[in-house]
Short mmCIF file of C-alpha atoms in Angstrom, two decimals:
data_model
loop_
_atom_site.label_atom_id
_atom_site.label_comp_id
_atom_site.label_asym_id
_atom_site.label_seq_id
_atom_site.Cartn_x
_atom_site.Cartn_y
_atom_site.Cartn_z
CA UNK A 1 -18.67 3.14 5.47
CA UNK A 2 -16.96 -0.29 6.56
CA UNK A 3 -13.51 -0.38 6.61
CA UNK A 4 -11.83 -3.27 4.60
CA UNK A 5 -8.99 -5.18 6.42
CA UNK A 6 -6.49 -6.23 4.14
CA UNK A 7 -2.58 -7.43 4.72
CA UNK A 8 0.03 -6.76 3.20
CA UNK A 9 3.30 -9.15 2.74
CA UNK A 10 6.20 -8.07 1.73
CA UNK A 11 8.45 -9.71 -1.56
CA UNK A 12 11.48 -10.44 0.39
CA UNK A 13 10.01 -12.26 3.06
CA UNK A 14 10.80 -16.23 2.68
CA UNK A 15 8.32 -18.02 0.15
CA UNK A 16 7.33 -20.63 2.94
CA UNK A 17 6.26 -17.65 5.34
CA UNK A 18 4.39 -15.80 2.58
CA UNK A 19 2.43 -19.01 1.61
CA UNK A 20 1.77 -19.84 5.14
CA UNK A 21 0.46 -16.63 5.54
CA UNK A 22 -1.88 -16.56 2.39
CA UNK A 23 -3.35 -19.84 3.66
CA UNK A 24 -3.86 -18.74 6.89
CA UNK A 25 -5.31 -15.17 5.79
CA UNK A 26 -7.75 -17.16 3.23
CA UNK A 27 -9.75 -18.44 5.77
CA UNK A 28 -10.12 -15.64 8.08
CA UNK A 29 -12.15 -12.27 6.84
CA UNK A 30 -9.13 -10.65 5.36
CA UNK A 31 -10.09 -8.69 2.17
CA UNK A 32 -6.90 -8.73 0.13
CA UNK A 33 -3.37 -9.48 0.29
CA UNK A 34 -0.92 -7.02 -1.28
CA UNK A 35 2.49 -8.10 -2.12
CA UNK A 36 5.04 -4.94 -2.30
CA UNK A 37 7.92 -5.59 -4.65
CA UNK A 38 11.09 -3.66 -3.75
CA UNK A 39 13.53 -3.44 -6.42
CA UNK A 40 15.64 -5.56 -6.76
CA UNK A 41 14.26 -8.48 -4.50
CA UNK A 42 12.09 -11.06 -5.12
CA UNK A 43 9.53 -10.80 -7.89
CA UNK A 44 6.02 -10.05 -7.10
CA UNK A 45 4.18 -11.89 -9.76
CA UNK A 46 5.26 -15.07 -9.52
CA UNK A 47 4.92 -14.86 -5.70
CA UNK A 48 1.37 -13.75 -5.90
CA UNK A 49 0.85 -17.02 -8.59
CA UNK A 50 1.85 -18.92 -6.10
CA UNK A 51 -0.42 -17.67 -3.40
CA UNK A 52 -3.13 -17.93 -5.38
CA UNK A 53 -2.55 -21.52 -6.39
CA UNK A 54 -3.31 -22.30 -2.46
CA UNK A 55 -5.78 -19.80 -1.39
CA UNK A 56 -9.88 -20.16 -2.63
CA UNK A 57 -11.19 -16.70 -1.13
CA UNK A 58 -9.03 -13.68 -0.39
CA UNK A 59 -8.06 -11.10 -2.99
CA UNK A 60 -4.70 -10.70 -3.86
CA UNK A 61 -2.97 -7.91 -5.57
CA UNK A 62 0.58 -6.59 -6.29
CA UNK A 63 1.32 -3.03 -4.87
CA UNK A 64 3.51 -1.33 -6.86
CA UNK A 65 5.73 -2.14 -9.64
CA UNK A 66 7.30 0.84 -11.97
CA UNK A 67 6.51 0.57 -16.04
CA UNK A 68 9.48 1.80 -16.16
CA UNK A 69 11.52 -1.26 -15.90
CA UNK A 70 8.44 -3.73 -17.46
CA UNK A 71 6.66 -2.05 -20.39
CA UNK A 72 2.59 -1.64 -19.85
CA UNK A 73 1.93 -4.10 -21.97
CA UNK A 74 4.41 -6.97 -20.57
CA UNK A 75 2.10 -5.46 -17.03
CA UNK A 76 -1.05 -6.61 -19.26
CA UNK A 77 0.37 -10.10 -19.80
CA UNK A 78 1.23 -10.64 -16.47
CA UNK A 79 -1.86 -9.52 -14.71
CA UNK A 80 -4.09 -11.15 -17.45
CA UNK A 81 -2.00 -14.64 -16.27
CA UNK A 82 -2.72 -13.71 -12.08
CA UNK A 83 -6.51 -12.53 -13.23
CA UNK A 84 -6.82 -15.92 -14.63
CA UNK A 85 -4.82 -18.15 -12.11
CA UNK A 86 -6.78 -16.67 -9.36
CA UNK A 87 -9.91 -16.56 -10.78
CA UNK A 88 -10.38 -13.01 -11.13
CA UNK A 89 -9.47 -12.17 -7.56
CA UNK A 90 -6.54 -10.21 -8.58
CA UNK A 91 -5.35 -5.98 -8.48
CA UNK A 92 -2.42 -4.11 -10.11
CA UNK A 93 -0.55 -1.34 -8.13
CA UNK A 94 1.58 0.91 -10.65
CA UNK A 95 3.65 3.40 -9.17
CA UNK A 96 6.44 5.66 -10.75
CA UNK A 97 9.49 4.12 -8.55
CA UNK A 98 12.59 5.60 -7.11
CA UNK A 99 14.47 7.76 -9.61
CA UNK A 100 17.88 6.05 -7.83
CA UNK A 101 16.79 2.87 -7.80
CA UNK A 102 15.81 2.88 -11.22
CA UNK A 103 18.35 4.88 -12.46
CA UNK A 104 20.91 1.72 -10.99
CA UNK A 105 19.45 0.09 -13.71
CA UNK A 106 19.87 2.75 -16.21
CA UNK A 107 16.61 3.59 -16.35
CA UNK A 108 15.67 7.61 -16.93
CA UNK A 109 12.02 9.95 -16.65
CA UNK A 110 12.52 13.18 -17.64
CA UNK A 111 8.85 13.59 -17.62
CA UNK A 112 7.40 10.74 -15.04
CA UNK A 113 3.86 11.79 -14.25
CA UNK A 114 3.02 12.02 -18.54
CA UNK A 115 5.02 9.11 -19.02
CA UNK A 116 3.17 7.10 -16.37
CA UNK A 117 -0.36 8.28 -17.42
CA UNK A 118 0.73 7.16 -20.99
CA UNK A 119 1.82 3.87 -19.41
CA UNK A 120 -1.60 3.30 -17.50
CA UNK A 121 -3.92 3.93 -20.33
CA UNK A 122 -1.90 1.36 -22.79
CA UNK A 123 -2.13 -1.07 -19.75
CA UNK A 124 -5.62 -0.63 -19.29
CA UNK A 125 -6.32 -0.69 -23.31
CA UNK A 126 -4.44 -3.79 -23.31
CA UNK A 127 -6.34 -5.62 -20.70
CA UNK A 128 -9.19 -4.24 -22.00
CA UNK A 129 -9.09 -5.54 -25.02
CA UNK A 130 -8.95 -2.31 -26.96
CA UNK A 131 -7.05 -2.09 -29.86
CA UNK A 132 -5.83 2.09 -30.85
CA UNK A 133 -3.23 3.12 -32.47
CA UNK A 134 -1.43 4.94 -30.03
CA UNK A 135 2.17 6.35 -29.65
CA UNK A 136 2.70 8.31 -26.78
CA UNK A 137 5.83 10.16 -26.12
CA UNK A 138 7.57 7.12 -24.25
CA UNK A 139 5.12 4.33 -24.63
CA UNK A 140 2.47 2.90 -27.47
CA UNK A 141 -0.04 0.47 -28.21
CA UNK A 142 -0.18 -0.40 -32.06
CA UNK A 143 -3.34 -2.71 -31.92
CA UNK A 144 -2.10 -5.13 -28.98
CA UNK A 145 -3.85 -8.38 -28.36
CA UNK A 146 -3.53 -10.49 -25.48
CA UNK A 147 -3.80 -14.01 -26.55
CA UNK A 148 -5.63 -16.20 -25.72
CA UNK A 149 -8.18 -13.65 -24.91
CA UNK A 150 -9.98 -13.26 -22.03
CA UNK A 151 -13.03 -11.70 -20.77
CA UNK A 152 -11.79 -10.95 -16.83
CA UNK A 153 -8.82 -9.19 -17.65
CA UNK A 154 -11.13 -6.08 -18.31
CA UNK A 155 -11.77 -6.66 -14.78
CA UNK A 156 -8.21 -6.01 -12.87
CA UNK A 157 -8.43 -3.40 -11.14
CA UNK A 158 -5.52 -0.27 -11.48
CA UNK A 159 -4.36 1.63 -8.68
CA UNK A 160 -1.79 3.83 -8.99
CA UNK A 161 0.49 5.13 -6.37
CA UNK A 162 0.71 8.71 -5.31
CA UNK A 163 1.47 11.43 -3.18
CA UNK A 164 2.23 14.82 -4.87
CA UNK A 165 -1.02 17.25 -5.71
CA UNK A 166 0.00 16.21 -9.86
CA UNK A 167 -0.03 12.42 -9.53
CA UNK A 168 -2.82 12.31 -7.23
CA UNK A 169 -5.01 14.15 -9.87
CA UNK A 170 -3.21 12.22 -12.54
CA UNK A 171 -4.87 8.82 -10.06
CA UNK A 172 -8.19 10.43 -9.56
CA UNK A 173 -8.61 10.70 -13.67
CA UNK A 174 -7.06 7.73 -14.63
CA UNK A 175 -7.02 5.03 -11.78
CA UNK A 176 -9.42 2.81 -10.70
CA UNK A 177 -7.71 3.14 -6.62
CA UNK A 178 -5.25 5.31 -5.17
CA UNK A 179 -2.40 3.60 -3.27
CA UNK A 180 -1.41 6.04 -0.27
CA UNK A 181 2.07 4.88 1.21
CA UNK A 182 3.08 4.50 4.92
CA UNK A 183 3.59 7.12 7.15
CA UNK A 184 1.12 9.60 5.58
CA UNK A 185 -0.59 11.15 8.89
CA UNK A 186 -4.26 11.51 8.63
CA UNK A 187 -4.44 15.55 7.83
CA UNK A 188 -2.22 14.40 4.48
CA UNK A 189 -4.44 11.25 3.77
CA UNK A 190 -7.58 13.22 4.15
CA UNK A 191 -6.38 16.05 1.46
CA UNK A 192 -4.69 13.58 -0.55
CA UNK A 193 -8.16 12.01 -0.95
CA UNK A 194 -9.83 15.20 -1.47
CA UNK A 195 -7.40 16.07 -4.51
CA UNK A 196 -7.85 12.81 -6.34
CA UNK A 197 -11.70 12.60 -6.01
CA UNK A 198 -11.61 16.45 -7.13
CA UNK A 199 -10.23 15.43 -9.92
CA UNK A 200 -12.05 12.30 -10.74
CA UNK A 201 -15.14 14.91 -10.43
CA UNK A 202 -14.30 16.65 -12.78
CA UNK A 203 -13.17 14.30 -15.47
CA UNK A 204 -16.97 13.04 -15.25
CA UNK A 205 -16.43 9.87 -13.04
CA UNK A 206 -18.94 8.29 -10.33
CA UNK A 207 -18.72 9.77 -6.75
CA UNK A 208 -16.54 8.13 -4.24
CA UNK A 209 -14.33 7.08 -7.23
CA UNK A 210 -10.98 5.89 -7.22
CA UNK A 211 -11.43 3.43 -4.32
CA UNK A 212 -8.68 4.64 -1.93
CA UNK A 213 -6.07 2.07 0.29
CA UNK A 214 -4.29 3.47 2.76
CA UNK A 215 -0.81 1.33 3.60
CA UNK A 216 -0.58 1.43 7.64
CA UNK A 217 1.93 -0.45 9.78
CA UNK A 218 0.70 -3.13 12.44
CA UNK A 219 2.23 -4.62 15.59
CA UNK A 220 -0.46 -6.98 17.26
CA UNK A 221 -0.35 -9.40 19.90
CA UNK A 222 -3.35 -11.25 21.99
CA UNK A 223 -0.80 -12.06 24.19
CA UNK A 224 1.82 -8.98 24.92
CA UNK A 225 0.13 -5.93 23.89
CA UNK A 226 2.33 -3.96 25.59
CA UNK A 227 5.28 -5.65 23.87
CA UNK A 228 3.66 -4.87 20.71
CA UNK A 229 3.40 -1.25 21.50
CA UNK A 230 7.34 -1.32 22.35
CA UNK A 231 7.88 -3.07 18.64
CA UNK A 232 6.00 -0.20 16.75
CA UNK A 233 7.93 2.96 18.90
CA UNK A 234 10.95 0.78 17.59
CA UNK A 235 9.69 0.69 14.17
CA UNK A 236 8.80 4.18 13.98
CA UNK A 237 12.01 5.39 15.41
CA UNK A 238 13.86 3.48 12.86
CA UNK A 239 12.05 5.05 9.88
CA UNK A 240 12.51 8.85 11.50
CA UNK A 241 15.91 7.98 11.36
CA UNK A 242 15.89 6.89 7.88
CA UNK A 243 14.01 10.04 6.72
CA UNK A 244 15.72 12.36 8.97
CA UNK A 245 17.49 14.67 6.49
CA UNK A 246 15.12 13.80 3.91
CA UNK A 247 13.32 16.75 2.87
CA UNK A 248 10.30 14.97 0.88
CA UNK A 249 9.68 12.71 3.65
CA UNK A 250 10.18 14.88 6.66
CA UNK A 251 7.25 17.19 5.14
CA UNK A 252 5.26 13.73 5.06
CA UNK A 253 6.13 13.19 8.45
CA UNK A 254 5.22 17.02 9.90
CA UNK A 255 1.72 17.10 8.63
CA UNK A 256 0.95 15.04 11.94
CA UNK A 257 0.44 17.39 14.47
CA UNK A 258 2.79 15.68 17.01
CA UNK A 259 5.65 15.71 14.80
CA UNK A 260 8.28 19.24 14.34
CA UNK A 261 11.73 18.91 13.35
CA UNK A 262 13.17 18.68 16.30
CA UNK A 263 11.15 15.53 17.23
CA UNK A 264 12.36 14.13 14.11
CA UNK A 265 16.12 15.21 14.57
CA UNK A 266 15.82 13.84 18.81
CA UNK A 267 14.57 10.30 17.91
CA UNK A 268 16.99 9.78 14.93
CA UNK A 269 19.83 10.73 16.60
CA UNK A 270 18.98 8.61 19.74
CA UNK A 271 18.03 5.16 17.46
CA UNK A 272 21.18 5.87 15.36
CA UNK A 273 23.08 6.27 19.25
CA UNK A 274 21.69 3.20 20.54
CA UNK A 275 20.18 5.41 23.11
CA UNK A 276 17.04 5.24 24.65
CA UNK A 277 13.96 6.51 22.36
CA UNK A 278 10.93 5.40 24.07
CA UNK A 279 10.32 8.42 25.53
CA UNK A 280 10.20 10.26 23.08
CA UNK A 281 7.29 8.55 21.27
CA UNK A 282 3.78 9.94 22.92
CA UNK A 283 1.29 7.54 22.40
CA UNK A 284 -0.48 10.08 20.35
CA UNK A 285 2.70 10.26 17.90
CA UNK A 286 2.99 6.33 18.11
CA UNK A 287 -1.16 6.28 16.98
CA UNK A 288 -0.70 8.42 14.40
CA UNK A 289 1.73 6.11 12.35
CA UNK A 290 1.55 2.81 13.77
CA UNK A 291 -1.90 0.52 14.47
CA UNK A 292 -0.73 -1.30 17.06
CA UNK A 293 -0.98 -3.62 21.03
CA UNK A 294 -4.02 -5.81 21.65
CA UNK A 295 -7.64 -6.44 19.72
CA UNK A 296 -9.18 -3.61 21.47
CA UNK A 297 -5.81 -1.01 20.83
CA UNK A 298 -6.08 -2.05 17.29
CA UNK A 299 -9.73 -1.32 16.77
CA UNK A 300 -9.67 1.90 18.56
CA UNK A 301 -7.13 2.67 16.14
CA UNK A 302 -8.47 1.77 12.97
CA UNK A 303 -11.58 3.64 14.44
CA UNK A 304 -9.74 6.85 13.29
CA UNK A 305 -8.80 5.60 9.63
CA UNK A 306 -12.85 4.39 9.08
CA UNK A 307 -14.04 8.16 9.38
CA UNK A 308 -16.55 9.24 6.53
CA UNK A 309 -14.58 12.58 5.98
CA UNK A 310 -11.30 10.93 5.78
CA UNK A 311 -12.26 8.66 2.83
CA UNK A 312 -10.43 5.67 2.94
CA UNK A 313 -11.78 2.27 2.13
CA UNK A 314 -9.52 -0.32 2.69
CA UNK A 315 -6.72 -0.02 4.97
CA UNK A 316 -3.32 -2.72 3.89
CA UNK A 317 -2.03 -3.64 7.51
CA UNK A 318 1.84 -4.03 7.51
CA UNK A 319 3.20 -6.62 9.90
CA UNK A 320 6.30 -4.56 11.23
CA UNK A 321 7.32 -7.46 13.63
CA UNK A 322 9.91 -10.37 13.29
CA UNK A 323 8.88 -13.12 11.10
CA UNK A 324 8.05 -15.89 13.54
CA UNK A 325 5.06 -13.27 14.98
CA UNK A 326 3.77 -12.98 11.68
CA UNK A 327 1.26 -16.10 11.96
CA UNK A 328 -0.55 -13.97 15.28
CA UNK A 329 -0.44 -10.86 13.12
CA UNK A 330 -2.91 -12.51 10.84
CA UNK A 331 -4.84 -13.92 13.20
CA UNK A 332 -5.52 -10.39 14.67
CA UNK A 333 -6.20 -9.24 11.33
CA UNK A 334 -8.59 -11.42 10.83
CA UNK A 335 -10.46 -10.67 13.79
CA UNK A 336 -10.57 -7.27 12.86
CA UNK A 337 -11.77 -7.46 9.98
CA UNK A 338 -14.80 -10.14 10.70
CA UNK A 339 -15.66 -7.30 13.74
CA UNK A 340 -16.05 -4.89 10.75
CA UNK A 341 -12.58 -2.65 10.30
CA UNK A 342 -13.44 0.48 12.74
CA UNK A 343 -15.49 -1.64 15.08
CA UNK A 344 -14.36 -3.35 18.14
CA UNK A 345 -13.79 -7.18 17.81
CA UNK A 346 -16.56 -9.85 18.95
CA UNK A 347 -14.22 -10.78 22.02
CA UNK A 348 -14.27 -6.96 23.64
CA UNK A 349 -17.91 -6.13 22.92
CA UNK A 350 -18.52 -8.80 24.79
CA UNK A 351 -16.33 -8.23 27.82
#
């Protein structure tokens, strides 16, 4: 199975660099570009409008925003718009959201995996030009129509975000991807897979359905691969700080068979020290969370996320590096993804 290459850029980043980037991605072999929205920054939509007024070829989606804070069918209107704009090149990541985050905004789900699987199927009526009359518990559709109507917006794409066993069945039945979030190790991607493809087996759909992306962090460089490989231990060893004490996430974090609580507990407390950490990142530990160093590092990498038995299809590469890198990021990117994903790159098969 090849392994699509796709970027993704987040919200909050400067509007200049994200364009710049789109361009650049556009005419490389980059599948798709997926713009995160964090709440409370930047909107996603009109960023991704924007990208897609100056790029021809690359896919663009926006990965994930809560229906929680915009109703389904305000989701419908907007995606219809990007579906349109972009000439159907465009994807909709729905995901529950923080319960804090939202809650900041008085937002409450007593029940969020029904209310999100009534939220999907009104979206996905809506777009699809269906017209029910249906009142779920928190959301409805009383005979909807998008106007002016269009014939594409049956074709945007859903993918829902998950990671417990309930949503991920809940994305197997009723999404047409999964979204699988950062700094799931392999052992969790591979059973996360095998729960939502369960499930979409036995609700009667096709094999290999819902598509699966995988959201991985990158730090490339042609030139300083070794630099590269310092930028992702610091990367990592800022987020096992951040989820140190964390219960949800440090279970994330221990399905990786380099990882026990005491690794999580020594680099925390020596990031949050400002003392040395470097040490105690193993390559293995590094590879298991982070694609990153040169072309070749990369694609021996990515190797690993292109296996049949894990399942993945398309892999959204993070650049976790400052800004002004972000340019070589996609260049690398690129490259991978015109070698074919899992495959070395043109320039080291030939060395």
């Amino acid at each position: 199975m090849r392994l699509k290459i796709s970027a993704v850029l987040p919200a909050q980043l400067p509007m200049t660099a994200c364009l710049a980037a789109a361009r650049l991605a556009d005419g490389t072999s980059i599948h798709r570009l997926w713009v995160t929205e964090n709440l409370y920054t930047r909107g996603a939509f009109a960023l991704v409008g924007a990208m897609a007024a100056v790029t021809e070829r690359v896919r663009l989606a926006v990965g994930t925003v809560s229906p929680f804070l915009r109703n389904p069918a305000v989701l419908a209107m907007e995606a219809a718009t990007l579906q349109e704009i972009s000439g159907g090149r465009f994807s909709l990541g729905v995901g529950a959201g923080p319960a804090t985050r939202l809650a900041q905004a008085g937002v409450h789900t007593e029940r969020p995996l029904s209310e999100l699987t009534e939220a999907v199927e009104v979206l996905r009526d809506v777009l699809a030009g269906k017209r029910p009359d249906y009142r779920g518990r928190r959301f409805a559709n009383e005979a909807i129509t998008l106007e002016p109507p269009s014939p594409s917006c049956a074709d945007v794409d859903v993918y829902l975000a998950a990671i417990g066993r309930r949503m991920l069945g809940a994305a197997g039945r009723h999404g047409d991807g999964l979204l699988i979030s950062m700094f799931c190790p392999h052992a969790q991607v591979r059973e996360s897979v095998a729960t939502a493809r369960a499930s979409a087996a036995e609700a009667g759909r096709n094999a290999g359905e819902p598509d699966v992306v995988v959201y991985l962090p990158i730090s490339a460089s042609r030139t300083d691969p070794a630099g590269a490989r310092r930028r992702g231990r610091a990367f990592l060893a800022e987020n096992f700080a951040r989820f140190h004490g964390v219960e949800a996430y440090e279970r994330m974090l221990l399905r990786s068979p380099h990882v026990d609580r005491e690794v999580i507990a020594g680099i925390a407390a020596a990031y949050l020290g400002g003392d040395e950490f470097d040490h105690l990142i193993s390559d293995e530990l590094l590879d298991d969370f982070v694609i990153c160093g040169g072309e070749e590092q990369c694609a021996r990498a990515l190797e690993l996320w292109s296996a049949d038995d894990l399942g993945v299809n398309e892999v959204a590469l993070a650049h976790c590096g400052p800004e002004r890198d972000l340019a070589e990021a996609i260049e690398v990117l690129g490259m991978l993804a015109a070698a074919g994903g899992g495959s070395r790159p043109a320039a080291v098969r030939e060395a």
